[in-house]
Amino acid sequence: CAVSELADVQSASFKIVNKCRHTIWPGLLSGATSPPLPTTGFTLESGKSRIVKIPKSWSGRIWARTLCGQDSDGKFSCATADCGSGKVECVGGAKPPATLAEFTLNGADGLDFYDVSLVDGYNLPMLIVAKDGIRGGCSATGCLVDLNGGCPAELRVARSNGSRGSVACRSACEAFGDPRFCCSEAYSTPDMCGPSPYSLFFKHACPRAYSYAYDDKTSTYTCANANYLIIFCPFPYTRYNYSFTLINVSFVHE
């Protein structure tokens, strides 16, 4: 009993909630030095939730896959955020584009650090809510709107069956491979890599979410000894119809 109580003290409770109108398949990836989790992927039907116990020293990512199924050979795959395992359980991270919840628990000064990142693109609305925290701002963060409809044409991921509509929105880095968008090579420092018109599309829609690699100041949140709600398609969420125009021609990809 004492061992069980100690384990509870040393773990956080993550409640993953599906408020989408369709089934999703959450995926979980632990950092290289983090202890393993009790699951790395599962099915979550519309309106359902699941609690996962997370070790207090854990860092990693959580996301949701969509439009998943098995082929005739039994191989499991998803149209967005697939982890490439061929199974419901993941053995790696999400294939971009994917909306990511990122956590480092019990970090500097005993604080948890968390954010919702659109640096690798977007596939679903997501909200993180810190519960029962004792220190830190413990603010909610996320991206509450459906960006797929308003996604710039050059970033859209279309449905595989050819029907109209976008199922995900790529980052400019993934779409073009340009170091200016990726904050790589000569642009690998905060001084050299600022927001682009494409990252501003994400930032205007979701001001609290990470929109590019050096977007720390308005995108990272802290709390201590908290449990977390991770809600996909939180209410109310709406389609985002931001009129996208390139406002800086120096960023146009040739």
XYZ file of C-alpha atoms in Angstrom:
254
model
C 0.000 0.000 0.000
C 2.801 2.415 0.914
C 4.543 1.623 -2.382
C 1.310 2.323 -4.281
C 0.808 5.660 -2.512
C 4.411 6.658 -3.267
C 3.901 5.825 -6.945
C 0.819 8.080 -7.028
C 2.761 10.966 -5.469
C 5.470 10.581 -8.082
C 3.135 10.463 -11.092
C 0.856 12.933 -12.843
C -2.565 12.128 -14.198
C -3.160 13.022 -17.851
C -6.819 12.811 -18.859
C -7.056 12.669 -22.650
C -10.519 13.666 -23.894
C -12.016 13.322 -27.365
C -14.647 15.979 -28.039
C -14.273 15.560 -31.801
C -17.253 14.249 -33.764
C -15.166 11.288 -34.889
C -12.794 8.685 -33.455
C -9.176 9.690 -32.906
C -6.072 7.644 -32.072
C -3.877 9.457 -29.511
C -0.151 8.807 -29.709
C 2.464 9.323 -26.986
C 6.229 9.636 -27.371
C 8.670 9.745 -24.441
C 11.905 11.728 -24.560
C 15.168 9.800 -24.858
C 15.904 9.877 -21.115
C 12.315 9.529 -19.887
C 10.823 6.385 -18.357
C 8.389 4.416 -20.561
C 4.656 5.020 -20.405
C 1.916 2.422 -19.838
C 0.712 3.061 -23.415
C 2.098 4.697 -26.557
C -1.139 4.769 -28.538
C -4.792 3.801 -28.346
C -8.246 4.276 -29.876
C -10.489 6.968 -28.405
C -14.052 7.216 -29.658
C -16.008 10.470 -29.858
C -17.114 11.630 -26.407
C -14.766 9.254 -24.565
C -11.733 9.872 -22.358
C -8.820 7.917 -20.926
C -6.526 8.604 -17.988
C -2.818 7.842 -18.375
C -0.433 7.937 -15.413
C 2.712 9.861 -16.363
C 5.983 9.596 -14.374
C 6.889 12.868 -12.681
C 10.281 13.053 -14.386
C 8.764 12.536 -17.834
C 9.185 14.638 -20.951
C 7.573 13.957 -24.287
C 4.785 14.635 -26.745
C 1.136 13.724 -27.146
C -0.922 14.084 -30.315
C -3.920 12.551 -32.075
C -4.033 10.619 -35.333
C -7.075 10.838 -37.593
C -8.694 8.848 -40.394
C -7.058 5.588 -39.374
C -7.691 2.013 -40.439
C -6.191 -1.343 -41.365
C -5.369 -2.544 -44.864
C -5.966 -6.079 -46.170
C -2.709 -7.238 -44.547
C -3.730 -5.877 -41.139
C -1.310 -2.944 -41.256
C -2.639 0.036 -39.315
C -2.098 3.539 -40.698
C -3.571 7.038 -40.430
C -4.109 9.898 -42.869
C -2.730 12.466 -40.394
C -0.056 12.306 -37.665
C 0.745 8.642 -38.354
C 3.579 7.212 -36.245
C 4.629 4.563 -38.773
C 4.403 1.558 -36.466
C 1.767 -0.277 -38.489
C -0.108 -0.752 -35.210
C -2.338 1.266 -32.880
C 0.573 1.529 -30.415
C 3.342 3.883 -31.575
C 7.092 3.292 -31.573
C 8.050 6.796 -32.710
C 6.762 10.305 -33.164
C 4.057 11.795 -35.334
C 4.613 12.327 -39.033
C 3.982 16.037 -39.694
C 1.690 17.834 -39.874
C 0.437 17.302 -36.334
C -0.762 19.459 -33.456
C 1.514 18.530 -30.530
C 1.181 18.773 -26.765
C 4.728 18.998 -25.367
C 5.639 18.450 -21.716
C 8.679 18.497 -19.440
C 7.548 17.498 -15.956
C 9.440 18.433 -12.793
C 11.985 20.544 -14.657
C 13.840 23.662 -13.479
C 12.738 24.799 -9.989
C 10.396 21.803 -9.831
C 8.112 23.289 -12.477
C 6.352 21.513 -15.320
C 6.832 23.179 -18.700
C 4.152 22.626 -21.317
C 2.986 24.013 -24.645
C 0.870 23.282 -27.697
C 3.048 23.389 -30.794
C 2.115 24.063 -34.415
C 5.793 24.125 -35.450
C 5.249 20.748 -37.144
C 1.937 21.901 -38.629
C -1.646 21.293 -37.539
C -4.239 18.549 -37.772
C -6.701 19.046 -34.875
C -7.741 21.678 -32.315
C -6.244 20.964 -28.888
C -6.427 22.400 -25.372
C -4.179 21.741 -22.337
C -5.660 22.569 -18.914
C -3.510 22.332 -15.759
C -5.466 21.168 -12.703
C -4.598 21.352 -8.976
C -1.212 23.010 -9.535
C 0.474 24.666 -6.552
C 2.947 27.068 -8.250
C 3.530 28.676 -11.617
C 0.976 30.379 -13.821
C -0.845 27.099 -14.563
C -2.597 28.755 -17.518
C -4.543 26.863 -20.140
C -3.046 26.857 -23.613
C -3.848 25.455 -26.997
C -5.305 26.034 -30.423
C -9.085 26.074 -30.249
C -10.009 26.616 -33.884
C -10.206 24.411 -36.953
C -7.455 25.715 -39.238
C -7.832 23.143 -41.994
C -10.479 25.066 -43.927
C -8.519 28.329 -43.916
C -5.088 26.762 -44.471
C -3.083 28.425 -47.268
C -3.470 26.372 -50.442
C 0.244 25.568 -50.659
C 0.210 24.095 -47.130
C -2.962 21.998 -47.351
C -2.984 18.219 -47.021
C -5.861 16.938 -49.143
C -7.987 13.891 -48.496
C -6.454 10.792 -50.076
C -9.690 9.898 -51.879
C -9.525 13.104 -53.897
C -12.609 14.687 -52.352
C -12.571 18.361 -51.495
C -11.346 19.547 -48.135
C -8.116 19.625 -46.165
C -7.334 17.130 -43.388
C -4.219 18.924 -42.105
C -2.137 22.060 -42.586
C 1.621 21.738 -43.103
C 4.265 24.052 -41.715
C 6.171 26.150 -44.244
C 9.333 24.273 -43.239
C 7.833 20.935 -44.239
C 6.204 22.323 -47.370
C 9.217 24.159 -48.786
C 12.315 22.937 -46.899
C 13.614 26.522 -46.849
C 16.108 27.221 -43.994
C 14.381 30.571 -43.391
C 11.189 28.745 -42.489
C 12.958 25.881 -40.684
C 15.259 28.092 -38.547
C 18.174 25.966 -39.768
C 21.612 26.496 -41.333
C 22.318 30.258 -41.459
C 18.970 30.905 -39.762
C 19.541 28.700 -36.703
C 19.540 31.450 -34.052
C 16.702 33.594 -32.661
C 18.333 36.727 -34.095
C 18.344 35.279 -37.607
C 15.021 33.428 -37.605
C 11.879 35.410 -36.932
C 8.223 34.780 -37.709
C 7.260 34.349 -41.358
C 3.920 35.145 -43.026
C 3.147 31.426 -42.793
C 3.912 31.130 -39.072
C 1.860 34.287 -38.523
C -1.136 32.503 -40.050
C -0.919 30.034 -37.147
C -0.104 32.714 -34.565
C -3.010 34.989 -35.465
C -5.425 32.068 -35.157
C -3.871 30.550 -32.015
C -1.938 33.240 -30.089
C -0.945 30.899 -27.235
C 0.471 28.114 -29.425
C 4.036 27.766 -30.707
C 4.057 28.931 -34.325
C 7.789 28.631 -35.160
C 10.965 27.419 -33.477
C 11.777 30.566 -31.446
C 8.265 31.452 -30.347
C 9.033 30.746 -26.658
C 7.993 33.988 -24.960
C 4.275 33.717 -25.699
C 3.963 29.954 -25.950
C 5.555 28.123 -22.984
C 3.622 27.721 -19.722
C 4.557 26.446 -16.273
C 2.903 24.784 -13.300
C 4.023 22.617 -10.379
C 2.554 19.325 -9.181
C -0.380 19.538 -11.573
C -2.563 17.004 -13.327
C -3.501 17.757 -16.919
C -6.506 17.646 -19.196
C -5.651 17.273 -22.879
C -8.792 17.914 -24.893
C -9.047 17.363 -28.643
C -11.660 19.499 -30.458
C -12.540 21.462 -27.294
C -15.854 23.347 -27.254
C -16.469 25.846 -28.591
C -14.273 25.586 -31.629
C -14.916 27.103 -35.020
C -13.414 27.135 -38.466
C -10.776 29.800 -38.942
C -11.288 31.867 -42.077
C -8.277 34.162 -41.842
C -7.639 35.716 -45.254
C -4.086 34.624 -46.002
C -1.859 36.889 -48.072
C 1.916 37.023 -48.289
C 2.811 40.291 -46.606
C 6.567 39.976 -47.081
C 7.601 39.045 -50.599
C 11.110 38.114 -49.442
C 9.555 34.953 -47.974
C 7.942 33.776 -51.198
C 9.333 30.344 -52.004
C 10.748 30.084 -55.514
